[in-house]
Each structure stands twice: as structure tokens, then as C-alpha cells.
Amino acid sequence: DDDGFNRIPLSNEIVLRGHNKVVSALAVDHTGSRVLSGSYDYTVRMYDFQGMNSKLQSFRQLEPFEGHQVRSLSWSPTSDRFLCVTGSAQAKIYDRDGLTLGEFVKGDMYIRDLKNTKGHISGLTGGEWNPKSKETILTSSEDGSMRLWDVSDFTSQKQVIKPKLVRPMRIPVTSCAWDHEGKRIVGGIGDGSIQVWTIKAGWGSRPDIHVEKTHTEDITGVKFSTDGQSLLSRSMDSTLKQLIFTGTSIEKDGDNGGLLCFFDRKKLELVSRVGISAHYSVIRCLWHPRINQVFATVGDKKEGGTHILYDPSISQRGALVCVGRAPRKKSVDDFEVQPVIHNPHALPLFRDQPSRKRQREKILKDPLKSHKPEAPVNGPGFGGRVGTTKGSLLTQYLLKEGGLIKETWMDEDPREAILKYADAAEKDPKFIAPAYSQTQPKPVFAESDSDNEE
């Protein structure tokens, strides 16, 4: 429409938060009531405008493949299922409530010809559900191929599409899309070319349209116009080809943040520009025709969110449903039963058996089980042991009591302690047998060096 740019909903905004990293995938169902957002934090969050209040919280969180980024999301034509594409080689299908229905098979990476593999052998880059056929799905991969799948059979593919290349090598297909009639598919190739295939009887891998060097960098998005006459492409070379509406990245050295830019399709002139985030780039954008609301995802390594632009005068349902629905305040009459939670492992039946070491320690402490004799009631000792200290032995106690051991070694010189027995040993050599008294050498003791020290 000529006045289409007057219908851009820009007056109001809400943000769907919850992701820890940049939101890299976005899908809104055809009624505009349910939103899917996928992130580099490996999760998919599901939002429902009919069930949300002004807190804008997701009702379900999924992790399709552990450790793999979510790269693309797409609803089926009837919105009863959706496709989830991650950095793994296998795409997954979920039902409307987020329950897994199946995943497509992975190919054998040791087979050289991609035509002979049963599935993709490298990480996926994109995927989209056929807008007219609820059984057909298109996926693109880093292995250099696009494949058509039948949802009723997850173990085999319908068709393998290999792009036309100057030299036979594996160049990744960075993006893919269907036209609105489901009769043509387009792929953005890593060599900068855009190739289009028309699905007809006996069609093969040779593209019907092959435009070389459309971009100098990776093509990050391709899209057919509604009438099928124009093809839109977006690239990392900072150029736009035939675009109407796109998001921009944050400028490293500039003042601009992430923007949404609206172009006149016929003149390719900039009509409107909207700032979405001062610090984050716009990754995905979507303008839903039925509810007339604009979706834009942003984020970085620490945070991610989905901005929704709407205008109460020209937008319908969607965000308008939940924005005015404030959370209900608790009444004094509200009563919540606090259930008694039983931990099954705390019950004797489920409790782990104690180790034998602990059992032995308990038995030793029990006087009946260990047959421990009764400790003496009176006299020296402690705990059945005789002695002045807790750890002394009977021998030490008797020697101390008999006077044979006098602990004076702490405060006397060891040399003097030995020499004080010298005279007694010489007069009465009881420590040496008399038979040896005449033959023993005369000991020569060193003089004390205490005087020298002084």
C-alpha cells in the first residue's frame, strides 16, 4: 500500500527477556499469539500472549541440543508444530507445546559425496518449513548442501541440493528460504552467490537462477517478497539488496546502536529509522502482518531479549493482550496450602547403609557391645589406665613412684649429670664387673669450655 509506511507501529514497545546471551532466532505463529525465541545460550523460550501478564515471562524453556547454539526457528503452516535448527547436524521437530516429536538423521561424515549421505554431516546454518506443505522442511548446512525432509519420516531425506560451484569443494550454505507459494527455494552460498531452484518434475541440483558475487561477505539472510517478484538479501558486507525492512549492527567507532531501517521498495529510499538498543545489535527482525507488530531480537554474550514495537491505534491483539493485564494483587482472603514435603531419602527404608568403619567406631564406644571392663573407681589413673597422666603406661608410673626415674633432664647440663657419677664409679665400680676393673682404659674428659665462652 502507498500509505503502508504510515502504518508502521512505533509508538509503544515491550521487551521479552529471559535469555543470557544474544537472541539469534525468532518465529511468530500465523495468528500472532505465540512467539519463539532462540539464543546462543543454547535454549529456546516460548511466549504466549494469551497466557502472559505484564511480567512477560515465558511459559516453557527448551534446550534442543546441549552445547549447540540455536540458529533458526520456523512454524509449520498450521502452527501445530515448529522446526528448531541448531549448530548440530540434526534438526528437531517440536509440537506447539514444546514436546519433542523427533529429530532428523545425521549423515556419515566419512562419505565424500554428499549425495550419498543420509543427512547433514556438519552444523546447520538455517532451516524453514514449507509455507504450503505441512510435511516438507528445508535445511541448509556448513557441509555445503541443502536438503528437503519429510516430517513423517525422520530417518531419510527427500532430496539433496548441491549448489553450483566454480570448483568442486565444500562451501557452506549460509542461509535458505522458501517463496510464499512453496514452489521455489533460495540459498545464500558462502562464495557470495545467490542460487534459486524451482521445484518441478525431474528437477535436480542445477539452479534455475545463479547470480554470482552478489555480496563480498557471508549472506546472513534471504527472503522472497509476498508477490514472489523480488528477492531480498542481507549480508555481513554492510550492504542491503532489495530490502524493505532490516536490522543493523552496532557501530564500533560510531554513535549509533542497533537500528531498524524501513525502505521504500520501489525507490529503495530510507523512509524511517528506529533505534532499538543503544548497546546491542539487531539480529533478527519480523513484521507480523496480521497483528501489525514489529519484532526485533538483540543481545550480546551476557544478555538477550526480544523487542516488540506496536501502536494501540493500528495494532491488534499480540502484545496488546498481555500489556494491560497486570499481575493480580494478592488479597487478604487468599489462602495457599503449604504441603508437607517428605524427602524419601530421609526415611529409614531409603537411607544409605552406614559404612563398616562407622559401625566399628560405634561398637567400640558402646561398653556392652565391646565387652569393655569397668574402669577403677578410686586411685590414680584415667579411664582404666593407671598413671598420673591420661596417656602414661603402667611401667612409667611404677618407675616414677619408685623414685628410679627423676625427670630432671629438662633443667640440668647433660655433661655435669654424667660426671657427677665419676667418683662413685671409680671407688665402687658396680656398673663394671671387677674382673675388668684393672684393664679398663682411663677416661679422659674434656675440660668445660664455659670459661672460654665467657
CSV table of C-alpha atoms in Angstrom, one decimal:
chain,number,residue,atom,x,y,z
A,1,ASP,CA,0.0,0.0,0.0
A,2,ASP,CA,1.1,3.6,-0.6
A,3,ASP,CA,0.3,4.5,2.9
A,4,GLY,CA,2.0,1.4,4.3
A,5,PHE,CA,4.7,3.5,6.0
A,6,ASN,CA,2.1,5.4,7.9
A,7,ARG,CA,1.1,2.1,9.5
A,8,ILE,CA,4.5,1.3,11.0
A,9,PRO,CA,3.7,0.6,14.7
A,10,LEU,CA,6.4,2.6,16.5
A,11,SER,CA,4.6,4.3,19.4
A,12,ASN,CA,4.9,1.6,22.1
A,13,GLU,CA,7.5,-1.1,23.0
A,14,ILE,CA,7.8,-4.1,25.3
A,15,VAL,CA,10.7,-6.5,25.8
A,16,LEU,CA,10.6,-10.2,26.2
A,17,ARG,CA,13.6,-11.1,28.4
A,18,GLY,CA,15.0,-14.3,29.8
A,19,HIS,CA,17.9,-15.3,27.7
A,20,ASN,CA,21.5,-15.0,29.0
A,21,LYS,CA,23.0,-14.3,25.5
A,22,VAL,CA,22.1,-12.8,22.2
A,23,VAL,CA,18.8,-13.9,20.7
A,24,SER,CA,19.7,-15.4,17.3
A,25,ALA,CA,16.4,-16.9,16.2
A,26,LEU,CA,12.8,-15.7,16.1
A,27,ALA,CA,9.4,-17.1,15.0
A,28,VAL,CA,5.9,-15.9,15.5
A,29,ASP,CA,3.0,-18.2,14.6
A,30,HIS,CA,0.4,-17.2,11.9
A,31,THR,CA,-2.2,-16.0,14.4
A,32,GLY,CA,0.4,-13.8,16.2
A,33,SER,CA,-0.4,-15.3,19.6
A,34,ARG,CA,2.7,-17.5,20.3
A,35,VAL,CA,6.4,-16.3,20.0
A,36,LEU,CA,9.5,-18.5,19.9
A,37,SER,CA,13.0,-17.1,20.6
A,38,GLY,CA,16.2,-19.0,20.3
A,39,SER,CA,19.6,-17.9,21.7
A,40,TYR,CA,23.3,-18.6,21.9
A,41,ASP,CA,22.7,-19.7,25.4
A,42,TYR,CA,21.5,-23.0,23.8
A,43,THR,CA,17.9,-22.5,24.8
A,44,VAL,CA,14.5,-21.8,23.2
A,45,ARG,CA,11.9,-19.9,25.1
A,46,MET,CA,8.2,-20.0,24.3
A,47,TYR,CA,5.9,-17.0,25.0
A,48,ASP,CA,2.1,-16.9,24.7
A,49,PHE,CA,0.4,-13.5,24.6
A,50,GLN,CA,-2.9,-15.0,25.7
A,51,GLY,CA,-1.4,-16.5,28.8
A,52,MET,CA,1.1,-13.8,29.7
A,53,ASN,CA,0.6,-10.9,32.1
A,54,SER,CA,2.6,-7.7,32.2
A,55,LYS,CA,5.6,-9.6,33.7
A,56,LEU,CA,6.1,-11.0,30.2
A,57,GLN,CA,7.5,-14.4,31.3
A,58,SER,CA,7.9,-17.4,29.0
A,59,PHE,CA,5.8,-20.5,29.8
A,60,ARG,CA,8.4,-23.0,28.6
A,61,GLN,CA,12.1,-23.3,28.1
A,62,LEU,CA,13.8,-25.9,25.9
A,63,GLU,CA,17.4,-27.0,25.3
A,64,PRO,CA,17.3,-28.8,21.9
A,65,PHE,CA,21.0,-29.9,21.8
A,66,GLU,CA,23.3,-29.4,24.7
A,67,GLY,CA,26.2,-27.0,23.9
A,68,HIS,CA,24.8,-26.0,20.5
A,69,GLN,CA,23.6,-22.5,19.6
A,70,VAL,CA,20.0,-22.1,18.3
A,71,ARG,CA,20.2,-20.7,14.8
A,72,SER,CA,16.7,-20.8,13.3
A,73,LEU,CA,13.1,-21.4,14.2
A,74,SER,CA,10.1,-21.9,11.9
A,75,TRP,CA,6.4,-22.7,12.5
A,76,SER,CA,4.5,-25.2,10.3
A,77,PRO,CA,1.7,-23.8,8.0
A,78,THR,CA,-0.9,-24.9,10.6
A,79,SER,CA,1.2,-23.7,13.6
A,80,ASP,CA,0.8,-27.0,15.3
A,81,ARG,CA,4.5,-27.8,15.2
A,82,PHE,CA,7.8,-26.0,14.8
A,83,LEU,CA,11.2,-26.6,13.4
A,84,CYS,CA,14.3,-25.9,15.5
A,85,VAL,CA,17.7,-25.6,13.8
A,86,THR,CA,20.8,-25.6,16.0
A,87,GLY,CA,24.6,-25.7,15.4
A,88,SER,CA,24.4,-29.5,15.4
A,89,ALA,CA,23.9,-31.5,12.2
A,90,GLN,CA,20.4,-32.7,13.2
A,91,ALA,CA,17.2,-30.5,13.1
A,92,LYS,CA,14.4,-31.2,15.6
A,93,ILE,CA,10.7,-31.0,15.4
A,94,TYR,CA,8.5,-30.0,18.4
A,95,ASP,CA,4.8,-29.8,18.8
A,96,ARG,CA,3.0,-26.5,19.7
A,97,ASP,CA,3.5,-27.0,23.5
A,98,GLY,CA,7.3,-27.8,23.2
A,99,LEU,CA,7.2,-31.6,23.3
A,100,THR,CA,9.8,-33.3,21.1
A,101,LEU,CA,8.4,-35.2,18.2
A,102,GLY,CA,11.6,-36.3,16.6
A,103,GLU,CA,15.0,-35.4,15.1
A,104,PHE,CA,16.3,-36.0,11.6
A,105,VAL,CA,19.1,-38.4,11.0
A,106,LYS,CA,22.8,-37.5,10.8
A,107,GLY,CA,24.9,-38.5,7.8
A,108,ASP,CA,28.1,-40.4,7.6
A,109,MET,CA,31.0,-37.9,7.7
A,110,TYR,CA,33.4,-40.3,6.0
A,111,ILE,CA,31.4,-40.5,2.8
A,112,ARG,CA,32.9,-38.0,0.4
A,113,ASP,CA,29.9,-37.4,-2.0
A,114,LEU,CA,27.2,-35.5,-0.1
A,115,LYS,CA,24.6,-37.1,-2.4
A,116,ASN,CA,25.2,-40.5,-0.8
A,117,THR,CA,24.8,-39.4,2.9
A,118,LYS,CA,21.5,-39.9,4.6
A,119,GLY,CA,21.7,-36.4,6.3
A,120,HIS,CA,23.8,-33.4,7.0
A,121,ILE,CA,27.3,-34.1,8.3
A,122,SER,CA,28.2,-30.6,9.6
A,123,GLY,CA,26.5,-28.0,11.7
A,124,LEU,CA,23.2,-26.5,10.3
A,125,THR,CA,23.0,-22.8,9.3
A,126,GLY,CA,19.3,-22.4,8.7
A,127,GLY,CA,16.0,-24.0,8.0
A,128,GLU,CA,12.4,-23.2,7.1
A,129,TRP,CA,9.1,-25.0,6.9
A,130,ASN,CA,7.4,-25.1,3.6
A,131,PRO,CA,4.6,-22.4,3.8
A,132,LYS,CA,2.2,-24.5,1.8
A,133,SER,CA,3.1,-28.1,2.7
A,134,LYS,CA,2.9,-29.2,6.4
A,135,GLU,CA,5.1,-32.2,5.7
A,136,THR,CA,8.1,-30.6,3.9
A,137,ILE,CA,11.1,-28.9,5.5
A,138,LEU,CA,14.2,-27.2,4.0
A,139,THR,CA,17.6,-27.1,5.8
A,140,SER,CA,21.0,-25.7,4.9
A,141,SER,CA,24.3,-26.7,6.4
A,142,GLU,CA,28.0,-25.9,6.7
A,143,ASP,CA,28.7,-29.1,4.7
A,144,GLY,CA,27.8,-27.2,1.5
A,145,SER,CA,24.3,-28.7,0.9
A,146,MET,CA,20.6,-28.1,1.3
A,147,ARG,CA,18.2,-30.9,2.0
A,148,LEU,CA,14.4,-31.4,1.8
A,149,TRP,CA,12.9,-33.6,4.5
A,150,ASP,CA,9.5,-35.3,5.1
A,151,VAL,CA,8.3,-34.8,8.7
A,152,SER,CA,6.6,-38.2,8.7
A,153,ASP,CA,10.0,-39.9,8.2
A,154,PHE,CA,12.9,-38.8,10.3
A,155,THR,CA,15.3,-41.5,9.0
A,156,SER,CA,15.6,-40.4,5.4
A,157,GLN,CA,15.6,-37.2,3.3
A,158,LYS,CA,13.6,-36.4,0.2
A,159,GLN,CA,16.2,-34.5,-1.8
A,160,VAL,CA,19.8,-33.3,-1.6
A,161,ILE,CA,20.6,-30.0,-3.3
A,162,LYS,CA,24.2,-29.2,-4.0
A,163,PRO,CA,24.9,-25.6,-5.2
A,164,LYS,CA,26.7,-24.8,-8.4
A,165,LEU,CA,30.3,-24.0,-7.7
A,166,VAL,CA,33.3,-22.9,-9.8
A,167,ARG,CA,35.5,-25.6,-8.4
A,168,PRO,CA,34.3,-28.8,-6.7
A,169,MET,CA,34.8,-28.1,-3.0
A,170,ARG,CA,32.7,-27.8,0.2
A,171,ILE,CA,31.5,-24.2,0.6
A,172,PRO,CA,28.9,-23.7,3.3
A,173,VAL,CA,25.3,-22.6,2.5
A,174,THR,CA,24.8,-19.8,5.0
A,175,SER,CA,21.1,-19.2,4.6
A,176,CYS,CA,18.0,-20.6,2.9
A,177,ALA,CA,14.3,-19.8,2.4
A,178,TRP,CA,11.1,-20.8,0.6
A,179,ASP,CA,8.9,-18.5,-1.5
A,180,HIS,CA,5.4,-17.8,-0.3
A,181,GLU,CA,3.9,-20.4,-2.6
A,182,GLY,CA,6.3,-23.2,-1.6
A,183,LYS,CA,7.4,-23.7,-5.2
A,184,ARG,CA,10.9,-22.2,-5.2
A,185,ILE,CA,13.8,-22.3,-2.8
A,186,VAL,CA,16.8,-19.9,-2.5
A,187,GLY,CA,20.2,-20.4,-0.9
A,188,GLY,CA,22.8,-17.9,0.1
A,189,ILE,CA,26.2,-19.6,-0.7
A,190,GLY,CA,29.5,-18.9,1.1
A,191,ASP,CA,31.2,-17.8,-2.2
A,192,GLY,CA,28.9,-14.8,-2.3
A,193,SER,CA,26.4,-16.1,-4.8
A,194,ILE,CA,22.6,-16.5,-4.6
A,195,GLN,CA,21.0,-19.5,-6.3
A,196,VAL,CA,17.3,-20.2,-6.8
A,197,TRP,CA,15.7,-23.6,-7.6
A,198,THR,CA,12.2,-24.2,-8.9
A,199,ILE,CA,10.6,-27.4,-7.6
A,200,LYS,CA,9.1,-29.3,-10.5
A,201,ALA,CA,9.0,-32.7,-12.0
A,202,GLY,CA,12.5,-34.1,-12.6
A,203,TRP,CA,14.3,-31.1,-11.1
A,204,GLY,CA,17.9,-31.5,-9.8
A,205,SER,CA,20.7,-29.7,-8.2
A,206,ARG,CA,21.3,-27.3,-11.2
A,207,PRO,CA,19.9,-23.9,-10.1
A,208,ASP,CA,17.4,-22.1,-12.3
A,209,ILE,CA,18.9,-18.7,-11.3
A,210,HIS,CA,22.5,-18.2,-10.4
A,211,VAL,CA,23.8,-14.8,-9.5
A,212,GLU,CA,27.5,-14.7,-8.8
A,213,LYS,CA,29.2,-12.3,-6.4
A,214,THR,CA,26.1,-10.6,-5.1
A,215,HIS,CA,27.9,-9.9,-1.8
A,216,THR,CA,31.5,-9.9,-0.7
A,217,GLU,CA,30.9,-11.4,2.7
A,218,ASP,CA,28.7,-14.2,4.1
A,219,ILE,CA,25.0,-13.9,3.2
A,220,THR,CA,23.1,-13.8,6.5
A,221,GLY,CA,19.5,-13.8,5.3
A,222,VAL,CA,17.5,-14.3,2.1
A,223,LYS,CA,13.7,-13.7,1.7
A,224,PHE,CA,11.2,-13.7,-1.1
A,225,SER,CA,8.6,-10.9,-1.4
A,226,THR,CA,5.0,-11.7,-0.9
A,227,ASP,CA,4.3,-11.5,-4.6
A,228,GLY,CA,7.3,-13.5,-5.5
A,229,GLN,CA,8.7,-10.9,-7.8
A,230,SER,CA,11.6,-9.7,-5.6
A,231,LEU,CA,14.3,-11.4,-3.7
A,232,LEU,CA,15.7,-9.8,-0.6
A,233,SER,CA,19.2,-10.5,0.7
A,234,ARG,CA,21.3,-9.3,3.7
A,235,SER,CA,25.0,-9.7,4.2
A,236,MET,CA,27.9,-9.0,6.6
A,237,ASP,CA,29.4,-6.7,4.0
A,238,SER,CA,27.1,-3.9,5.3
A,239,THR,CA,25.0,-3.8,2.1
A,240,LEU,CA,21.3,-4.3,1.5
A,241,LYS,CA,20.0,-5.7,-1.7
A,242,GLN,CA,16.3,-5.1,-2.5
A,243,LEU,CA,15.4,-4.8,1.2
A,244,ILE,CA,12.3,-3.2,2.7
A,245,PHE,CA,12.9,-3.7,6.4
A,246,THR,CA,16.1,-4.8,8.1
A,247,GLY,CA,18.1,-4.5,11.3
A,248,THR,CA,21.6,-3.1,11.7
A,249,SER,CA,24.6,-4.0,13.9
A,250,ILE,CA,26.1,-1.6,16.4
A,251,GLU,CA,28.9,0.5,15.1
A,252,LYS,CA,32.2,0.0,16.8
A,253,ASP,CA,33.5,3.6,16.3
A,254,GLY,CA,30.2,5.3,15.7
A,255,ASP,CA,27.4,6.6,17.9
A,256,ASN,CA,24.6,4.5,16.5
A,257,GLY,CA,23.3,1.4,18.3
A,258,GLY,CA,21.1,-1.3,16.8
A,259,LEU,CA,18.6,0.2,14.4
A,260,LEU,CA,15.5,-0.9,12.4
A,261,CYS,CA,15.5,0.6,8.9
A,262,PHE,CA,12.4,0.8,6.7
A,263,PHE,CA,12.9,1.3,2.9
A,264,ASP,CA,10.6,2.2,0.1
A,265,ARG,CA,10.6,-0.9,-2.1
A,266,LYS,CA,10.2,0.9,-5.4
A,267,LYS,CA,12.7,3.7,-4.8
A,268,LEU,CA,14.9,1.9,-2.3
A,269,GLU,CA,15.0,5.1,-0.3
A,270,LEU,CA,15.2,5.2,3.5
A,271,VAL,CA,11.7,6.1,4.9
A,272,SER,CA,12.1,5.5,8.6
A,273,ARG,CA,14.8,4.6,11.1
A,274,VAL,CA,14.1,3.5,14.6
A,275,GLY,CA,16.7,3.0,17.4
A,276,ILE,CA,16.1,-0.3,19.2
A,277,SER,CA,19.1,-0.6,21.5
A,278,ALA,CA,22.0,1.7,22.3
A,279,HIS,CA,24.4,-1.1,23.2
A,280,TYR,CA,23.2,-4.2,21.2
A,281,SER,CA,23.0,-5.1,17.6
A,282,VAL,CA,19.6,-6.1,16.0
A,283,ILE,CA,20.0,-9.8,15.0
A,284,ARG,CA,16.5,-10.9,13.7
A,285,CYS,CA,13.5,-8.8,12.7
A,286,LEU,CA,10.0,-9.7,11.7
A,287,TRP,CA,6.9,-7.7,10.9
A,288,HIS,CA,3.8,-9.7,11.5
A,289,PRO,CA,1.1,-8.7,9.0
A,290,ARG,CA,-2.0,-9.9,10.9
A,291,ILE,CA,-1.4,-8.2,14.3
A,292,ASN,CA,0.8,-5.4,12.7
A,293,GLN,CA,3.6,-5.6,15.2
A,294,VAL,CA,7.3,-5.5,14.7
A,295,PHE,CA,9.7,-7.9,16.4
A,296,ALA,CA,13.4,-7.4,16.8
A,297,THR,CA,15.9,-9.5,18.7
A,298,VAL,CA,19.1,-8.1,20.4
A,299,GLY,CA,21.8,-9.2,22.8
A,300,ASP,CA,25.4,-10.0,23.4
A,301,LYS,CA,27.4,-12.6,25.4
A,302,LYS,CA,25.7,-11.7,28.7
A,303,GLU,CA,22.1,-10.8,27.8
A,304,GLY,CA,19.4,-11.2,25.1
A,305,GLY,CA,15.9,-10.0,24.5
A,306,THR,CA,13.1,-9.6,22.0
A,307,HIS,CA,11.8,-6.1,21.5
A,308,ILE,CA,8.2,-5.8,20.2
A,309,LEU,CA,7.0,-2.5,18.7
A,310,TYR,CA,3.3,-1.8,18.5
A,311,ASP,CA,0.8,1.0,18.3
A,312,PRO,CA,-2.5,0.7,20.2
A,313,SER,CA,-4.4,2.6,17.4
A,314,ILE,CA,-3.2,0.4,14.5
A,315,SER,CA,-2.0,-2.9,16.1
A,316,GLN,CA,-4.2,-5.7,17.1
A,317,ARG,CA,-4.0,-8.4,19.8
A,318,GLY,CA,-0.5,-9.7,20.3
A,319,ALA,CA,1.3,-7.5,22.9
A,320,LEU,CA,-1.8,-5.5,23.5
A,321,VAL,CA,-3.4,-8.6,25.1
A,322,CYS,CA,-0.9,-9.0,27.9
A,323,VAL,CA,0.5,-5.5,28.3
A,324,GLY,CA,-2.7,-4.3,30.1
A,325,ARG,CA,-3.1,-7.5,32.0
A,326,ALA,CA,-1.2,-6.6,35.2
A,327,PRO,CA,-0.4,-9.4,37.7
A,328,ARG,CA,-3.2,-9.9,40.2
A,329,LYS,CA,-2.5,-8.5,43.6
A,330,LYS,CA,-2.9,-10.9,46.5
A,331,SER,CA,-6.0,-10.4,48.7
A,332,VAL,CA,-6.2,-10.9,52.4
A,333,ASP,CA,-8.6,-13.8,51.7
A,334,ASP,CA,-6.1,-15.7,49.6
A,335,PHE,CA,-5.0,-18.9,51.2
A,336,GLU,CA,-2.4,-21.3,49.9
A,337,VAL,CA,-2.0,-24.8,51.4
A,338,GLN,CA,1.6,-25.4,52.3
A,339,PRO,CA,2.1,-29.1,51.6
A,340,VAL,CA,4.4,-31.2,53.8
A,341,ILE,CA,7.2,-32.3,51.6
A,342,HIS,CA,8.7,-35.6,52.5
A,343,ASN,CA,12.2,-36.3,51.4
A,344,PRO,CA,12.2,-40.1,50.5
A,345,HIS,CA,16.0,-40.4,51.3
A,346,ALA,CA,15.3,-39.3,54.9
A,347,LEU,CA,13.1,-42.3,55.5
A,348,PRO,CA,14.8,-45.4,57.1
A,349,LEU,CA,13.8,-47.5,54.1
A,350,PHE,CA,15.7,-45.4,51.6
A,351,ARG,CA,18.6,-44.3,53.8
A,352,ASP,CA,22.1,-45.4,52.8
A,353,GLN,CA,23.6,-48.1,54.9
A,354,PRO,CA,26.4,-46.7,57.2
A,355,SER,CA,29.9,-47.8,56.4
A,356,ARG,CA,31.6,-50.6,58.4
A,357,LYS,CA,34.1,-48.2,59.8
A,358,ARG,CA,31.4,-46.1,61.4
A,359,GLN,CA,29.8,-49.3,62.7
A,360,ARG,CA,33.1,-50.4,64.4
A,361,GLU,CA,33.5,-46.9,65.9
A,362,LYS,CA,30.0,-47.1,67.4
A,363,ILE,CA,30.6,-50.6,68.8
A,364,LEU,CA,33.9,-49.6,70.4
A,365,LYS,CA,32.1,-46.7,72.2
A,366,ASP,CA,29.4,-49.0,73.4
A,367,PRO,CA,30.7,-50.7,76.7
A,368,LEU,CA,28.2,-53.6,76.4
A,369,LYS,CA,29.0,-54.5,72.8
A,370,SER,CA,32.7,-54.0,73.1
A,371,HIS,CA,32.9,-56.0,76.4
A,372,LYS,CA,34.9,-53.3,78.0
A,373,PRO,CA,36.0,-53.9,81.6
A,374,GLU,CA,34.8,-51.5,84.2
A,375,ALA,CA,37.2,-48.6,85.0
A,376,PRO,CA,38.6,-48.4,88.5
A,377,VAL,CA,36.6,-46.2,90.9
A,378,ASN,CA,39.4,-44.8,93.1
A,379,GLY,CA,43.1,-44.2,92.8
A,380,PRO,CA,45.3,-42.7,90.2
A,381,GLY,CA,44.6,-43.2,86.5
A,382,PHE,CA,42.0,-42.3,84.0
A,383,GLY,CA,39.6,-44.4,82.0
A,384,GLY,CA,41.0,-47.7,83.3
A,385,ARG,CA,44.7,-46.7,82.8
A,386,VAL,CA,47.0,-46.4,85.8
A,387,GLY,CA,49.2,-43.3,85.8
A,388,THR,CA,49.3,-39.7,86.7
A,389,THR,CA,48.5,-38.7,83.1
A,390,LYS,CA,45.9,-39.9,80.7
A,391,GLY,CA,48.4,-41.5,78.3
A,392,SER,CA,51.0,-42.9,80.8
A,393,LEU,CA,51.8,-46.6,80.9
A,394,LEU,CA,52.0,-48.8,84.0
A,395,THR,CA,55.8,-49.2,83.7
A,396,GLN,CA,56.3,-45.4,83.6
A,397,TYR,CA,54.0,-45.0,86.6
A,398,LEU,CA,55.9,-47.6,88.7
A,399,LEU,CA,59.3,-46.2,87.9
A,400,LYS,CA,58.1,-42.7,88.8
A,401,GLU,CA,56.6,-43.8,92.1
A,402,GLY,CA,59.6,-46.0,93.0
A,403,GLY,CA,61.9,-43.0,92.6
A,404,LEU,CA,64.0,-44.7,89.9
A,405,ILE,CA,63.3,-42.1,87.3
A,406,LYS,CA,63.5,-38.4,88.2
A,407,GLU,CA,62.7,-36.2,85.3
A,408,THR,CA,65.5,-33.6,86.0
A,409,TRP,CA,66.9,-33.7,82.5
A,410,MET,CA,65.0,-30.6,81.4
A,411,ASP,CA,66.8,-28.2,83.7
A,412,GLU,CA,70.4,-29.6,84.1
A,413,ASP,CA,73.5,-29.8,81.9
A,414,PRO,CA,73.9,-33.4,80.5
A,415,ARG,CA,77.7,-33.3,80.9
A,416,GLU,CA,77.6,-32.5,84.6
A,417,ALA,CA,74.9,-35.1,85.1
A,418,ILE,CA,77.2,-37.8,83.8
A,419,LEU,CA,80.4,-36.6,85.6
A,420,LYS,CA,78.7,-36.5,89.0
A,421,TYR,CA,78.8,-40.3,89.0
A,422,ALA,CA,82.5,-40.4,88.1
A,423,ASP,CA,83.9,-40.6,91.7
A,424,ALA,CA,81.3,-43.2,92.8
A,425,ALA,CA,82.1,-45.3,89.7
A,426,GLU,CA,85.8,-45.2,90.4
A,427,LYS,CA,85.5,-46.2,94.2
A,428,ASP,CA,82.8,-48.7,93.7
A,429,PRO,CA,82.7,-49.9,90.2
A,430,LYS,CA,79.4,-51.7,90.4
A,431,PHE,CA,78.5,-50.8,86.9
A,432,ILE,CA,81.5,-52.7,85.5
A,433,ALA,CA,82.4,-56.2,86.6
A,434,PRO,CA,85.5,-56.3,88.9
A,435,ALA,CA,87.3,-58.7,86.5
A,436,TYR,CA,87.6,-55.8,84.0
A,437,SER,CA,88.4,-53.0,86.5
A,438,GLN,CA,92.2,-53.4,86.1
A,439,THR,CA,92.1,-53.5,82.3
A,440,GLN,CA,89.7,-50.6,81.6
A,441,PRO,CA,91.4,-47.6,80.0
A,442,LYS,CA,91.4,-44.4,81.9
A,443,PRO,CA,88.8,-42.0,80.6
A,444,VAL,CA,89.9,-38.5,79.6
A,445,PHE,CA,87.2,-36.0,79.8
A,446,ALA,CA,87.4,-32.7,78.0
A,447,GLU,CA,87.5,-29.6,80.2
A,448,SER,CA,84.4,-27.5,80.3
A,449,ASP,CA,84.5,-24.8,77.7
A,450,SER,CA,82.2,-22.5,79.6
A,451,ASP,CA,85.2,-20.3,80.7
A,452,ASN,CA,86.4,-19.9,77.1
A,453,GLU,CA,82.9,-18.9,76.1
A,454,GLU,CA,82.8,-16.3,78.7
